[in-house]
GROMACS .gro file of C-alpha atoms in nm:
model
  154
    1MET     CA    1  -0.877  -2.222   0.018
    2SER     CA    2  -0.703  -1.923  -0.139
    3PRO     CA    3  -0.896  -1.611  -0.234
    4ILE     CA    4  -0.943  -1.527  -0.600
    5ILE     CA    5  -0.816  -1.176  -0.677
    6ARG     CA    6  -0.959  -1.026  -0.993
    7ASN     CA    7  -1.032  -0.690  -1.152
    8TYR     CA    8  -1.339  -0.500  -1.042
    9ILE     CA    9  -1.647  -0.507  -1.265
   10ASP     CA   10  -1.963  -0.296  -1.223
   11ARG     CA   11  -2.172  -0.576  -1.075
   12ASP     CA   12  -1.925  -0.597  -0.782
   13LEU     CA   13  -2.030  -0.258  -0.646
   14SER     CA   14  -2.314  -0.389  -0.426
   15GLY     CA   15  -2.080  -0.633  -0.251
   16ILE     CA   16  -1.819  -0.362  -0.210
   17LEU     CA   17  -2.077  -0.125  -0.060
   18ASP     CA   18  -2.183  -0.393   0.191
   19ILE     CA   19  -1.822  -0.431   0.306
   20GLU     CA   20  -1.770  -0.053   0.311
   21GLN     CA   21  -2.074  -0.003   0.534
   22THR     CA   22  -1.975  -0.289   0.766
   23CYS     CA   23  -1.617  -0.168   0.802
   24PHE     CA   24  -1.656   0.210   0.799
   25GLY     CA   25  -2.019   0.293   0.871
   26ASP     CA   26  -2.105   0.660   0.817
   27GLN     CA   27  -1.742   0.741   0.736
   28GLY     CA   28  -1.739   0.506   0.437
   29TRP     CA   29  -1.766   0.597   0.072
   30SER     CA   30  -2.105   0.621  -0.096
   31ARG     CA   31  -2.208   0.449  -0.421
   32SER     CA   32  -2.153   0.776  -0.609
   33GLN     CA   33  -1.807   0.824  -0.457
   34PHE     CA   34  -1.701   0.478  -0.578
   35ARG     CA   35  -1.847   0.540  -0.924
   36ASP     CA   36  -1.690   0.887  -0.953
   37CYS     CA   37  -1.349   0.761  -0.846
   38LEU     CA   38  -1.354   0.463  -1.083
   39GLN     CA   39  -1.433   0.692  -1.381
   40TYR     CA   40  -1.070   0.811  -1.397
   41HIS     CA   41  -0.852   0.632  -1.652
   42ASN     CA   42  -0.573   0.563  -1.401
   43VAL     CA   43  -0.799   0.438  -1.120
   44ASN     CA   44  -0.875   0.067  -1.095
   45GLY     CA   45  -1.024  -0.176  -0.852
   46MET     CA   46  -0.969  -0.535  -0.751
   47VAL     CA   47  -1.195  -0.760  -0.553
   48ALA     CA   48  -1.123  -1.070  -0.352
   49GLU     CA   49  -1.365  -1.358  -0.384
   50TRP     CA   50  -1.369  -1.631  -0.127
   51GLN     CA   51  -1.627  -1.907  -0.113
   52GLU     CA   52  -1.809  -1.734  -0.402
   53LEU     CA   53  -1.858  -1.407  -0.212
   54ILE     CA   54  -1.685  -1.072  -0.246
   55VAL     CA   55  -1.498  -1.042   0.082
   56GLY     CA   56  -1.250  -0.764   0.008
   57TYR     CA   57  -1.159  -0.490  -0.233
   58VAL     CA   58  -0.895  -0.234  -0.311
   59ILE     CA   59  -0.944   0.085  -0.514
   60TYR     CA   60  -0.616   0.231  -0.636
   61GLY     CA   61  -0.461   0.485  -0.867
   62LEU     CA   62  -0.169   0.383  -1.088
   63ASN     CA   63   0.115   0.549  -1.265
   64LYS     CA   64   0.434   0.396  -1.405
   65LEU     CA   65   0.600   0.322  -1.075
   66ASP     CA   66   0.354   0.357  -0.794
   67MET     CA   67   0.018   0.255  -0.668
   68GLN     CA   68  -0.183   0.482  -0.440
   69VAL     CA   69  -0.436   0.287  -0.239
   70MET     CA   70  -0.748   0.500  -0.209
   71ASN     CA   71  -0.977   0.252  -0.036
   72PHE     CA   72  -0.907  -0.096   0.101
   73ALA     CA   73  -1.115  -0.330   0.314
   74VAL     CA   74  -1.172  -0.694   0.399
   75HIS     CA   75  -1.499  -0.800   0.557
   76PRO     CA   76  -1.444  -0.863   0.931
   77THR     CA   77  -1.568  -1.224   0.908
   78ALA     CA   78  -1.311  -1.301   0.637
   79ARG     CA   79  -1.006  -1.144   0.800
   80ARG     CA   80  -0.695  -1.342   0.894
   81ASN     CA   81  -0.731  -1.570   0.591
   82GLY     CA   82  -0.467  -1.405   0.370
   83ILE     CA   83  -0.716  -1.201   0.168
   84GLY     CA   84  -0.571  -0.856   0.238
   85THR     CA   85  -0.218  -0.987   0.188
   86ALA     CA   86  -0.319  -1.142  -0.146
   87MET     CA   87  -0.453  -0.806  -0.263
   88LEU     CA   88  -0.135  -0.628  -0.150
   89ASP     CA   89   0.075  -0.879  -0.345
   90GLN     CA   90  -0.040  -0.696  -0.658
   91ARG     CA   91   0.175  -0.396  -0.561
   92ARG     CA   92   0.416  -0.210  -0.784
   93LYS     CA   93   0.757  -0.058  -0.717
   94THR     CA   94   0.602   0.188  -0.472
   95LEU     CA   95   0.274   0.164  -0.283
   96TRP     CA   96   0.134   0.424  -0.045
   97LEU     CA   97  -0.184   0.492   0.147
   98ASN     CA   98  -0.329   0.678   0.445
   99VAL     CA   99  -0.478   0.502   0.750
  100ARG     CA  100  -0.696   0.664   1.014
  101GLU     CA  101  -0.512   0.732   1.337
  102ARG     CA  102  -0.760   0.526   1.539
  103ASN     CA  103  -0.757   0.226   1.298
  104LEU     CA  104  -0.493   0.026   1.483
  105GLU     CA  105  -0.597  -0.302   1.321
  106ALA     CA  106  -0.523  -0.163   0.973
  107GLN     CA  107  -0.196  -0.005   1.089
  108LEU     CA  108  -0.075  -0.338   1.226
  109PHE     CA  109  -0.189  -0.522   0.913
  110PHE     CA  110   0.006  -0.293   0.680
  111LYS     CA  111   0.313  -0.302   0.905
  112LYS     CA  112   0.301  -0.683   0.907
  113ASN     CA  113   0.293  -0.673   0.525
  114GLY     CA  114   0.612  -0.469   0.496
  115LEU     CA  115   0.478  -0.115   0.479
  116TRP     CA  116   0.610   0.149   0.714
  117CYS     CA  117   0.478   0.474   0.846
  118ASN     CA  118   0.631   0.778   0.670
  119GLY     CA  119   0.462   1.030   0.895
  120ILE     CA  120   0.136   1.184   1.003
  121ASN     CA  121  -0.097   1.387   0.783
  122GLU     CA  122  -0.279   1.615   1.025
  123ARG     CA  123  -0.654   1.655   0.978
  124TYR     CA  124  -0.636   1.440   0.663
  125PHE     CA  125  -0.996   1.316   0.678
  126GLU     CA  126  -1.214   1.613   0.592
  127GLU     CA  127  -1.541   1.477   0.730
  128ASP     CA  128  -1.418   1.463   1.090
  129GLY     CA  129  -1.068   1.614   1.093
  130GLU     CA  130  -0.901   1.290   1.204
  131ASP     CA  131  -0.527   1.255   1.143
  132ALA     CA  132  -0.390   0.985   0.913
  133TYR     CA  133  -0.071   0.782   0.917
  134GLU     CA  134   0.086   0.765   0.573
  135PHE     CA  135   0.216   0.415   0.501
  136ALA     CA  136   0.448   0.324   0.214
  137TRP     CA  137   0.635   0.034   0.064
  138HIS     CA  138   0.929   0.068  -0.175
  139VAL     CA  139   1.122  -0.207  -0.351
  140ASN     CA  140   1.470  -0.252  -0.197
  141GLU     CA  141   1.410   0.017   0.065
  142ARG     CA  142   1.152  -0.127   0.301
  143ASP     CA  143   1.388  -0.312   0.538
  144ALA     CA  144   1.615  -0.014   0.595
  145ALA     CA  145   1.327   0.229   0.636
  146GLU     CA  146   1.137   0.003   0.874
  147ALA     CA  147   1.444  -0.043   1.092
  148THR     CA  148   1.495   0.334   1.127
  149ASN     CA  149   1.134   0.451   1.133
  150PRO     CA  150   1.079   0.664   1.445
  151VAL     CA  151   0.700   0.616   1.452
  152TRP     CA  152   0.717   0.237   1.488
  153ASN     CA  153   1.043   0.203   1.678
  154GLU     CA  154   0.986   0.420   1.984
   0.00000   0.00000   0.00000
């Protein structure tokens, strides 16, 4: 069964918060952080429904050519079913995001889906000072960049 990817609506927030807490614990966003972020005209959200439950979400900012992923998660019990990939298939000409240094599972997921690591943003996460890997995907550039990327091809 394929997941249903649709635009976020307000009633989805409880399901999103459950996933956020499960995936990120104390380092996750709060209800007010989600609401504040989604107030901006260029910020949107999508949810993935599978078996009538919200099992994933992506919060992203848009401009003409690129999509900045601000928050992305799939519930651990629903992973490896194509849900994250289905949400990424909504991408634009350019997509970029930051992944915690210790989140190897997410790093490998994004690499498998054609994103590459552009570099490291030191002390990116304010709450604990953890570094982040910046991942990106560009139309017609991803293969060349992935082949020459020094972070992944050591």
